[in-house]
Coordinates of C-alpha atoms and ligand atoms in Angstrom, one line a residue:
X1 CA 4.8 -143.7 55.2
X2 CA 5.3 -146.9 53.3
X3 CA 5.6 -146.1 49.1
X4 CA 4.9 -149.2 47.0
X5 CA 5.6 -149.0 43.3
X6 CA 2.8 -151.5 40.8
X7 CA 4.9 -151.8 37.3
X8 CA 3.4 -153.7 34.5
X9 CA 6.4 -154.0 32.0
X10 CA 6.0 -155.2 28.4
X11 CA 8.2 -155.7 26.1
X12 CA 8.2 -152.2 24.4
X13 CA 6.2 -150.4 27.4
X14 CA 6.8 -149.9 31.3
X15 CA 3.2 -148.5 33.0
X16 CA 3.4 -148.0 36.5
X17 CA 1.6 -146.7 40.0
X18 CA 3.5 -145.2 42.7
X19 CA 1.2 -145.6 46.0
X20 CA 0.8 -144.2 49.5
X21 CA 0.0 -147.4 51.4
X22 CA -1.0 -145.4 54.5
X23 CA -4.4 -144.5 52.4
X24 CA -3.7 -146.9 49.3
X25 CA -3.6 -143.8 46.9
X26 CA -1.9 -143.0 43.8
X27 CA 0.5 -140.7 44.2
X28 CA 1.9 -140.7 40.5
X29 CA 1.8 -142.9 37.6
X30 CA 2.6 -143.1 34.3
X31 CA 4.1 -145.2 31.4
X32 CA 7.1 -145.4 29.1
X33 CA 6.3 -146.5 25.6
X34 CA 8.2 -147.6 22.6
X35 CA 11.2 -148.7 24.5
X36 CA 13.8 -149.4 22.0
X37 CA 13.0 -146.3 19.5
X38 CA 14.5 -142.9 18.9
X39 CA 11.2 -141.7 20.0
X40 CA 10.1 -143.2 22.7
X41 CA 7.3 -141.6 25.0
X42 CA 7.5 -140.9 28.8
X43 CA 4.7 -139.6 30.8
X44 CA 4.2 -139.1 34.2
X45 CA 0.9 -138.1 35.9
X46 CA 0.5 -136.3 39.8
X47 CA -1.3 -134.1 41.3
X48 CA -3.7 -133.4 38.6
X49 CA -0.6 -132.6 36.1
X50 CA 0.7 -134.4 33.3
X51 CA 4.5 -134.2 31.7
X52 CA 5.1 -136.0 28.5
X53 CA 8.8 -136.1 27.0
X54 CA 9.8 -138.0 23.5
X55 CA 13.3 -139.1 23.4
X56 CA 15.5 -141.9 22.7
X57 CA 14.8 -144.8 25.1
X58 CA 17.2 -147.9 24.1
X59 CA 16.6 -150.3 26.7
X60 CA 14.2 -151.4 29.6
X61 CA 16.9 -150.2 31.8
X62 CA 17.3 -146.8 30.5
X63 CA 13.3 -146.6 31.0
X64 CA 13.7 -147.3 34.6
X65 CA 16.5 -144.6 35.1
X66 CA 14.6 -142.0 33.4
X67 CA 11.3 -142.9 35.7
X68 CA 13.0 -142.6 38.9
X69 CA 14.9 -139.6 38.2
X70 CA 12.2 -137.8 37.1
X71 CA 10.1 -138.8 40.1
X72 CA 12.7 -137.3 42.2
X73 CA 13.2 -134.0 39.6
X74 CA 9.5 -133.1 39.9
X75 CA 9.8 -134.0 44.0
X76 CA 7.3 -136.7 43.5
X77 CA 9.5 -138.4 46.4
X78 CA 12.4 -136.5 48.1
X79 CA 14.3 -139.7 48.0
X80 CA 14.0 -143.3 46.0
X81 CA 15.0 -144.6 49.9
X82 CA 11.3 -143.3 50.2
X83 CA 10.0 -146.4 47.9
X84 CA 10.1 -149.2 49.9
X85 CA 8.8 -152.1 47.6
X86 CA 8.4 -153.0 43.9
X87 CA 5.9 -155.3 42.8
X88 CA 5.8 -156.9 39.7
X89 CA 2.8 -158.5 37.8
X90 CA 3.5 -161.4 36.0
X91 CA 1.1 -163.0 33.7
X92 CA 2.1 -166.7 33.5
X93 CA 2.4 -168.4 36.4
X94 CA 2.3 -171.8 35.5
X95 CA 1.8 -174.3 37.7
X96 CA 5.1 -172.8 40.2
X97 CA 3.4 -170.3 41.9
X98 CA -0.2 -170.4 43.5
X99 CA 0.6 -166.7 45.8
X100 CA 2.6 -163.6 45.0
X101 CA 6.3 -164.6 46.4
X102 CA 9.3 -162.6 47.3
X103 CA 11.0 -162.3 43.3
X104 CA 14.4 -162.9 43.7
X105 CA 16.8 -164.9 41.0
X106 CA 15.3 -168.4 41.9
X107 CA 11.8 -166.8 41.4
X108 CA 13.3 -165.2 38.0
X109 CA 14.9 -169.0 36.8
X110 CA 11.4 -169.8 37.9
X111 CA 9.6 -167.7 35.5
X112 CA 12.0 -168.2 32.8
X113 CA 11.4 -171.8 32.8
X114 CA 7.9 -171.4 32.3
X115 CA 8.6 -168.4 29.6
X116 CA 7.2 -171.1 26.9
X117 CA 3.8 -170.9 28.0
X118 CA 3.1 -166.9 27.5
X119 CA 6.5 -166.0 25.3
X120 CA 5.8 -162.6 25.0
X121 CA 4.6 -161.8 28.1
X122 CA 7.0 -163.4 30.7
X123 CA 10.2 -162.1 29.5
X124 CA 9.5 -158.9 29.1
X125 CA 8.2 -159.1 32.6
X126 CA 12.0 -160.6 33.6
X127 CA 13.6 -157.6 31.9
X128 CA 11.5 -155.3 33.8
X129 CA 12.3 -156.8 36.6
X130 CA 16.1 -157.0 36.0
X131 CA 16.0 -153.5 35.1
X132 CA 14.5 -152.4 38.7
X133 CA 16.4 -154.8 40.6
X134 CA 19.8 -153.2 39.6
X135 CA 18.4 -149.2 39.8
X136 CA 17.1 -150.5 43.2
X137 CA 18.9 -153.2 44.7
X138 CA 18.6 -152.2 48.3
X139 CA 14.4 -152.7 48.0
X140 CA 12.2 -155.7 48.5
X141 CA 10.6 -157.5 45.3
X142 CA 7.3 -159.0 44.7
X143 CA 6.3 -161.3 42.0
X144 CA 2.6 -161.4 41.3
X145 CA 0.7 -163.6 39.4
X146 CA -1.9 -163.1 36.6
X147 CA -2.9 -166.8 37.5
X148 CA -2.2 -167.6 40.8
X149 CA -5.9 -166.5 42.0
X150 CA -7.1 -169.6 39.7
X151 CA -4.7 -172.0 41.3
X152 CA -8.0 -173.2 43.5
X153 CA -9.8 -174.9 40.4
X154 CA -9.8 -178.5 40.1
X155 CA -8.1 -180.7 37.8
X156 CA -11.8 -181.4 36.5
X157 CA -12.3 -178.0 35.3
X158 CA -8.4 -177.5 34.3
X159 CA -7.1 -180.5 32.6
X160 CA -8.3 -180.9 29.1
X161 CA -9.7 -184.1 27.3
X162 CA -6.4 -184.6 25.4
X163 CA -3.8 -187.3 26.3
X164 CA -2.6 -186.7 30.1
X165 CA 0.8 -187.0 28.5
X166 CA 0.6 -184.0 27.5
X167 CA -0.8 -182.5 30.8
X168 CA 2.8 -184.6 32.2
X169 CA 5.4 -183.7 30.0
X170 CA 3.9 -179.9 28.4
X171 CA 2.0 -178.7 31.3
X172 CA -0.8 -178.2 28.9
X173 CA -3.8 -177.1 31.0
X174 CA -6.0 -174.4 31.6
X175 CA -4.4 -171.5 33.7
X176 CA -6.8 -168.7 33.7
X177 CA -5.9 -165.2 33.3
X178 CA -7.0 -162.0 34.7
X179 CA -6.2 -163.6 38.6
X180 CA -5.4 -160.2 40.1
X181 CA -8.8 -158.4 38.7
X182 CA -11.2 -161.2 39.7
X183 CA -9.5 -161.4 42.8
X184 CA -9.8 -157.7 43.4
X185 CA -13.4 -157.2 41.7
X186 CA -15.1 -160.6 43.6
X187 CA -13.1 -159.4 47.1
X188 CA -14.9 -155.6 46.7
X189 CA -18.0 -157.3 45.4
X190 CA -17.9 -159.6 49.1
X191 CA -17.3 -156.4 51.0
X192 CA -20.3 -154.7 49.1
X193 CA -22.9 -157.9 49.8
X194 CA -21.8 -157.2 53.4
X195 CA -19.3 -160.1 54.2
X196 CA -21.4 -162.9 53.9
X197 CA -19.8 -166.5 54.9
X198 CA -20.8 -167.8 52.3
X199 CA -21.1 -166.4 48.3
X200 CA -21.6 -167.3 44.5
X201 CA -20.2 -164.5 42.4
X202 CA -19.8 -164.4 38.3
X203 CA -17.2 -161.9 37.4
X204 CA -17.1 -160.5 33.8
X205 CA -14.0 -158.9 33.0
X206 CA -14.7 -157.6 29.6
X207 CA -12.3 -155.5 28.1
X208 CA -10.1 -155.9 25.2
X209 CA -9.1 -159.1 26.1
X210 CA -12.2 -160.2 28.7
X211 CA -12.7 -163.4 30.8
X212 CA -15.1 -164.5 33.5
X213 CA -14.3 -166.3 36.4
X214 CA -16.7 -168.0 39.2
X215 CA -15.8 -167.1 42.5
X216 CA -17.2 -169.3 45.7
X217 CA -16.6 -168.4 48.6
X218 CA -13.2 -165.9 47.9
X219 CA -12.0 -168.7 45.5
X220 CA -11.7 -169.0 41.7
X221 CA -13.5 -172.1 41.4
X222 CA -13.7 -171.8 37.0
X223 CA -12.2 -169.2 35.0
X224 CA -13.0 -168.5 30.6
X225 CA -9.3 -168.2 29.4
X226 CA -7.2 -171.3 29.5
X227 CA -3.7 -172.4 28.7
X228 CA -3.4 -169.1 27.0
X229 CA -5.5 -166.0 27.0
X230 CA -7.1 -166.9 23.7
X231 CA -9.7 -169.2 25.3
X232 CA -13.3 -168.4 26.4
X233 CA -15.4 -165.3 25.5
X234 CA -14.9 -163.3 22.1
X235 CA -12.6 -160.3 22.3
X236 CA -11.7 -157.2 20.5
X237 CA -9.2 -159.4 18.5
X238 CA -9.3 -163.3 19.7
X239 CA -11.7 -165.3 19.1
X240 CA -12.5 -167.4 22.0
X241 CA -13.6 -170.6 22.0
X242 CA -13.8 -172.3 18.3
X243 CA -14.4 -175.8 17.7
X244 CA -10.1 -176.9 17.4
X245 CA -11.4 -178.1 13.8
X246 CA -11.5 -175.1 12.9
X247 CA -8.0 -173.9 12.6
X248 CA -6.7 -177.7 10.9
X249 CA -10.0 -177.3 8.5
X250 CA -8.7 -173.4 7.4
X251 CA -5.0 -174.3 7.1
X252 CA -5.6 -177.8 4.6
X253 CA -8.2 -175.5 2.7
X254 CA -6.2 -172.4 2.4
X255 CA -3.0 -173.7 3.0
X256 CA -2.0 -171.0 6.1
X257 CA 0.6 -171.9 8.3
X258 CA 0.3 -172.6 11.8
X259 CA 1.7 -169.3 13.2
X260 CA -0.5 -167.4 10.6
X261 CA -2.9 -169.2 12.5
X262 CA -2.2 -168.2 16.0
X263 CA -2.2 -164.4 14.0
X264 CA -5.2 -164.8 12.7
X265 CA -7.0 -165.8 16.1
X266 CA -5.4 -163.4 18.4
X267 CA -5.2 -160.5 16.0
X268 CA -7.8 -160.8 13.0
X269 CA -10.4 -162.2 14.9
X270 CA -13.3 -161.4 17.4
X271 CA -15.2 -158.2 17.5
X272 CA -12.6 -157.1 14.6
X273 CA -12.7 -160.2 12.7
X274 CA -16.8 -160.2 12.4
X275 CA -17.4 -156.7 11.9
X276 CA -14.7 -156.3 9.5
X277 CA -15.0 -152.5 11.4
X278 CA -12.3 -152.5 14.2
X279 CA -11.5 -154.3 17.4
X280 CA -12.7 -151.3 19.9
X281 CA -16.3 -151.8 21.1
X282 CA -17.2 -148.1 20.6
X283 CA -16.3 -148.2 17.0
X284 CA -17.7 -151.5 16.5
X285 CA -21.1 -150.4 18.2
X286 CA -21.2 -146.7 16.7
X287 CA -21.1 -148.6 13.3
X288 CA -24.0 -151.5 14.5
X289 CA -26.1 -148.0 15.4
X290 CA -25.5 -146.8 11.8
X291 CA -26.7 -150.0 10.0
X292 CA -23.8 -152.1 9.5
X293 CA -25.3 -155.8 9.8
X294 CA -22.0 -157.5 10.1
X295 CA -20.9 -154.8 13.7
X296 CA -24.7 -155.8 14.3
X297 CA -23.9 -159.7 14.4
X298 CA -20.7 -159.4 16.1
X299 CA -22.4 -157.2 19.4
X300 CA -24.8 -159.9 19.6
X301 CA -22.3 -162.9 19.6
X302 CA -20.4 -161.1 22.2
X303 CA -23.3 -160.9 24.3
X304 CA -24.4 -164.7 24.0
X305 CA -20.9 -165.6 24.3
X306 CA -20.4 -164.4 27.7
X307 CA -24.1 -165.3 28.3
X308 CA -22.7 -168.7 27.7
X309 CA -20.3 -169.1 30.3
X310 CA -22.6 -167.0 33.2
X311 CA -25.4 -169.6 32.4
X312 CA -22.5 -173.1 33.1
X313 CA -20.9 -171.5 35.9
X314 CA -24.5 -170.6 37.3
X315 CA -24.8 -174.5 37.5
X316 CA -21.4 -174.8 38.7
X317 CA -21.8 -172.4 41.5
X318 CA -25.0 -173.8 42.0
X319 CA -26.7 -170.6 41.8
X320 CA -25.3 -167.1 41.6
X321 CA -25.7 -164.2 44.2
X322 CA -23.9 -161.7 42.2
X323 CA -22.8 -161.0 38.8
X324 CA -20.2 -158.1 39.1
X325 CA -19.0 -156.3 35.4
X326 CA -15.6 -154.6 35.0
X327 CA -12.5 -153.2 32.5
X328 CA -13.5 -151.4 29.6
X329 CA -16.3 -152.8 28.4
X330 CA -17.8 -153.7 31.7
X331 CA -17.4 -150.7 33.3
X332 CA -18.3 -148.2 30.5
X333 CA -20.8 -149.2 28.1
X334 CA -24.6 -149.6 29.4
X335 CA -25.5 -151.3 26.1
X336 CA -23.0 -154.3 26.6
X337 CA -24.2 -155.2 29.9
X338 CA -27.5 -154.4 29.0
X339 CA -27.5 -156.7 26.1
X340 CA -25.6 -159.4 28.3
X341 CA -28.4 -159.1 30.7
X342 CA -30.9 -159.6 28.2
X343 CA -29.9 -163.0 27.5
X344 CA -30.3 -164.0 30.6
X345 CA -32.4 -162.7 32.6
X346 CA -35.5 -164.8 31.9
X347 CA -33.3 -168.3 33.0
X348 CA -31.7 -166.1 36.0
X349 CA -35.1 -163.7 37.4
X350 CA -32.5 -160.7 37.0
X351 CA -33.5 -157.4 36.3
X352 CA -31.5 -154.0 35.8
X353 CA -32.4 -150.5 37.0
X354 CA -32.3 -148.8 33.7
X355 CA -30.9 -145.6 35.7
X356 CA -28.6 -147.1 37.7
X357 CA -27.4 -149.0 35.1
X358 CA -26.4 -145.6 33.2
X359 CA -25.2 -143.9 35.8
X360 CA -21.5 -143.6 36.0
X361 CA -20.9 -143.6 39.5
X362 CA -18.1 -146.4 41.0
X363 CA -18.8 -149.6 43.1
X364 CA -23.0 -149.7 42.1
X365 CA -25.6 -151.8 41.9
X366 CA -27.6 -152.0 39.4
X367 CA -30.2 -154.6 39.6
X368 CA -33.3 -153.8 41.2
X369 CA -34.6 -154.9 44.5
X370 CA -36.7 -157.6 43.2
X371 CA -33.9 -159.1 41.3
X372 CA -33.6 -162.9 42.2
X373 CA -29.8 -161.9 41.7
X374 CA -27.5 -158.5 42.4
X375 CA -25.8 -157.3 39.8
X376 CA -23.0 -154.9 40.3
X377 CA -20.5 -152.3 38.5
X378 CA -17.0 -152.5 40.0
X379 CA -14.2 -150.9 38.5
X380 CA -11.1 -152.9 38.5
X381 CA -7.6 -152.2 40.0
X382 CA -5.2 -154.8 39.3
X383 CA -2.0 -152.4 40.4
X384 CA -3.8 -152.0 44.0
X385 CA -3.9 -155.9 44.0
X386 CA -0.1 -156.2 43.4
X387 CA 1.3 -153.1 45.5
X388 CA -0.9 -154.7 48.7
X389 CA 0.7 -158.3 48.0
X390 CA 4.1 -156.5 48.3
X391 CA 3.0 -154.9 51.3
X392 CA 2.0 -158.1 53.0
X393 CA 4.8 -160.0 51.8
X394 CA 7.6 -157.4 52.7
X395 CA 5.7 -156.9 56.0
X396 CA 6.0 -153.1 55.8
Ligands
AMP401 P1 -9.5 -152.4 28.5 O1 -8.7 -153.5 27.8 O2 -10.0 -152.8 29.9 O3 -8.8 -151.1 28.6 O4 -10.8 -152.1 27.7 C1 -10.8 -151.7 26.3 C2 -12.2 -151.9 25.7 O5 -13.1 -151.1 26.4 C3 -12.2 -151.4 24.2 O6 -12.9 -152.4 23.5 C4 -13.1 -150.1 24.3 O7 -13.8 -149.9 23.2 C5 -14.0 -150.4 25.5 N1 -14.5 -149.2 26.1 C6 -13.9 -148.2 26.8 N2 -14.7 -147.2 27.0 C7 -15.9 -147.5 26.5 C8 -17.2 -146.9 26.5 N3 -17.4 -145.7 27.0 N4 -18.2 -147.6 25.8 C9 -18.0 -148.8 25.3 N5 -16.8 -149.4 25.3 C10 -15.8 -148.8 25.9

């Protein structure tokens, strides 16, 4: 019985997924929210029951303490000795790490280093880590990588036309986000087509914050996102890609600073920042269904956007045998993909099963047979991706 624990810390939240790796299921999960308040939020789900507790929660650390304990108090696991692994995502991987690794302090210095290029993100991930390491110290480690599965582009698709120096000296170039999910959803997708040697997959990963990625042959070959997760399709909040004038032409007319800047795209923008209604696709769509021109307008740019990047990595590939949707937005709403579809379905000879297409079963197809390419609904599962890296890596 090998127990493998996924944890996704932020820096004022701690989601995790305790698994039995025996049959890779969930045997409890949960999430600890607004670390560093008086009343901080601790839930924990298994076996078909939820427990929810708000009290004071001052660190990361304290988080961690009250998660184990309470696994053991509700005889989740007799033991922690039972939890043989933690493994840690990590979104920014730089250029350091192309594979999950073994996360020990040279790993953390590691991460640190690189903290500059997703601020928020990486050390928040360091204190989660620090945090387990000392409730757990006996217990093997894994560090996995938001964009490690992108580490197989080439320097043609990830440096940028701006001088190399600063490729050299800032390691400004396109990362990719998202690794674990297109890595999971392309690898299920493979399976699905029946192992084929050879394949040209388009995945869509299209929740709040979305990117696609062009898989051939198992391997990230382009990915939407770039140096930071602001590039590529429009999200709930960011707003993709924008002509760089854009943001020097707005601050000399209106005088905003640059960080009101980077607020402004990664908070005021996208599905929020056109509809003026909210940065949730349901809200923005029930309020395109009652009339509102501006929700209308944004639902279409969302669809042409992602249209956008299927259509250049269809020539990239050089062809596409499947287009596989996933995360929020992916997996749940038929009119997204629907609309998505319709923009390219006359360049691409795809067509949807209207049926399939609303049903809400996992893992379907739902192009028809005379589609010229398969188009698929795969739900994603990032934690699965990082608790089988630590399994392979701590050979248990
Ligand atoms: P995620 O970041 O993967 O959790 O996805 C969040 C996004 O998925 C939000 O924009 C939600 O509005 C969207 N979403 C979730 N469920 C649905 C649904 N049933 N229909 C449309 N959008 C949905």
């Amino acid at each position: 019985m090998a127990k493998i624990i996924a944890v996704n810390a932020g820096s004022s939240s701690l989601k995790f997924q305790l698994f039995e790796m025996n049959d890779e299921s969930v045997i409890a999960s949960g999430v600890v929210e607004r670390i560093g308040f008086e009343d901080a939020i601790f839930t924990l789900k298994f076996n078909g029951e939820k427990f929810e507790q708000t009290l004071p929660i001052p660190d990361h650390k304290k988080g961690v303490e009250l998660l184990l304990e309470s696994l053991i108090e509700h005889h989740v696991v007799e033991s922690l000795n039972e939890i043989q692994g933690v493994g840690h995502r990590i979104v920014q991987g730089g250029d350091l790490f192309s594979d999950s690794v073994i996360f020990d302090q040279n790993v953390a210095n590691g991460i640190a280093s690189i903290a500059n290029l997703a601020p928020l993100h990486n050390q928040a991930h360091l204190t989660g880590y620090y945090a387990f390491k000392e409730a757990m110290p006996g217990v093997g480690h894994v560090a996995v990588f938001d964009t490690a599965f992108h580490s197989t582009m080439a320097p043609e698709t990830y440096l940028y036309a701006v001088p190399y120096e600063y490729y050299e000296k800032n390691h400004v170039r396109r990362y990719g986000f998202h690794g674990s999910s297109h890595r999971y959803v392309s690898g299920r997708c493979i399976e699905l087509m029946g192992n084929p040697e050879h394949s040209k997959i388009i995945v869509c990963h299209l929740g709040a914050g979305g990117s696609l990625c062009a898989v051939k042959d198992g391997k990230s070959i382009n990915t939407s996102m770039g140096l930071t997760p602001l590039a590529g399709i429009m999200m709930g909040s960011r707003c993709g890609e924008i002509d760089p004038s854009v943001v020097t032409f707005i601050m000399s007319e209106t005088g905003e600073t640059a960080s009101r800047m980077d607020t402004i795209m990664n908070k005021e923008s996208g599905l929020l920042g056109v509809s003026g209604v909210s940065s949730d696709y349901r809200d923005v769509e029930a309020a395109a269904n009652e009339g509102n021109e501006r929700a209308q307008i944004a639902l279409k740019i969302f669809a042409r956007r992602v249209a956008d990047f299927i259509g250049s990595y269809y020539v990239q590939l050089g062809g596409v045998d499947a287009i596989c949707f996933t995360a929020g937005i992916g997996e749940n709403s038929f009119t997204a993909r629907a609309n998505i579809i319709n923009e390219i379905k006359d360049a691409l000879g795809v067509e949807i099963d209207e049926e399939a297409n609303r049903s809400r079963e996992p893992d379907r197809l739902i192009s028809t047979p005379n589609s010229k390419v398969k188009v698929y609904v795969i739900p994603t599962n990032e934690e699965l991706v990082i608790a089988r890296d630590t399994k392979r890596l701590l050979n248990l």
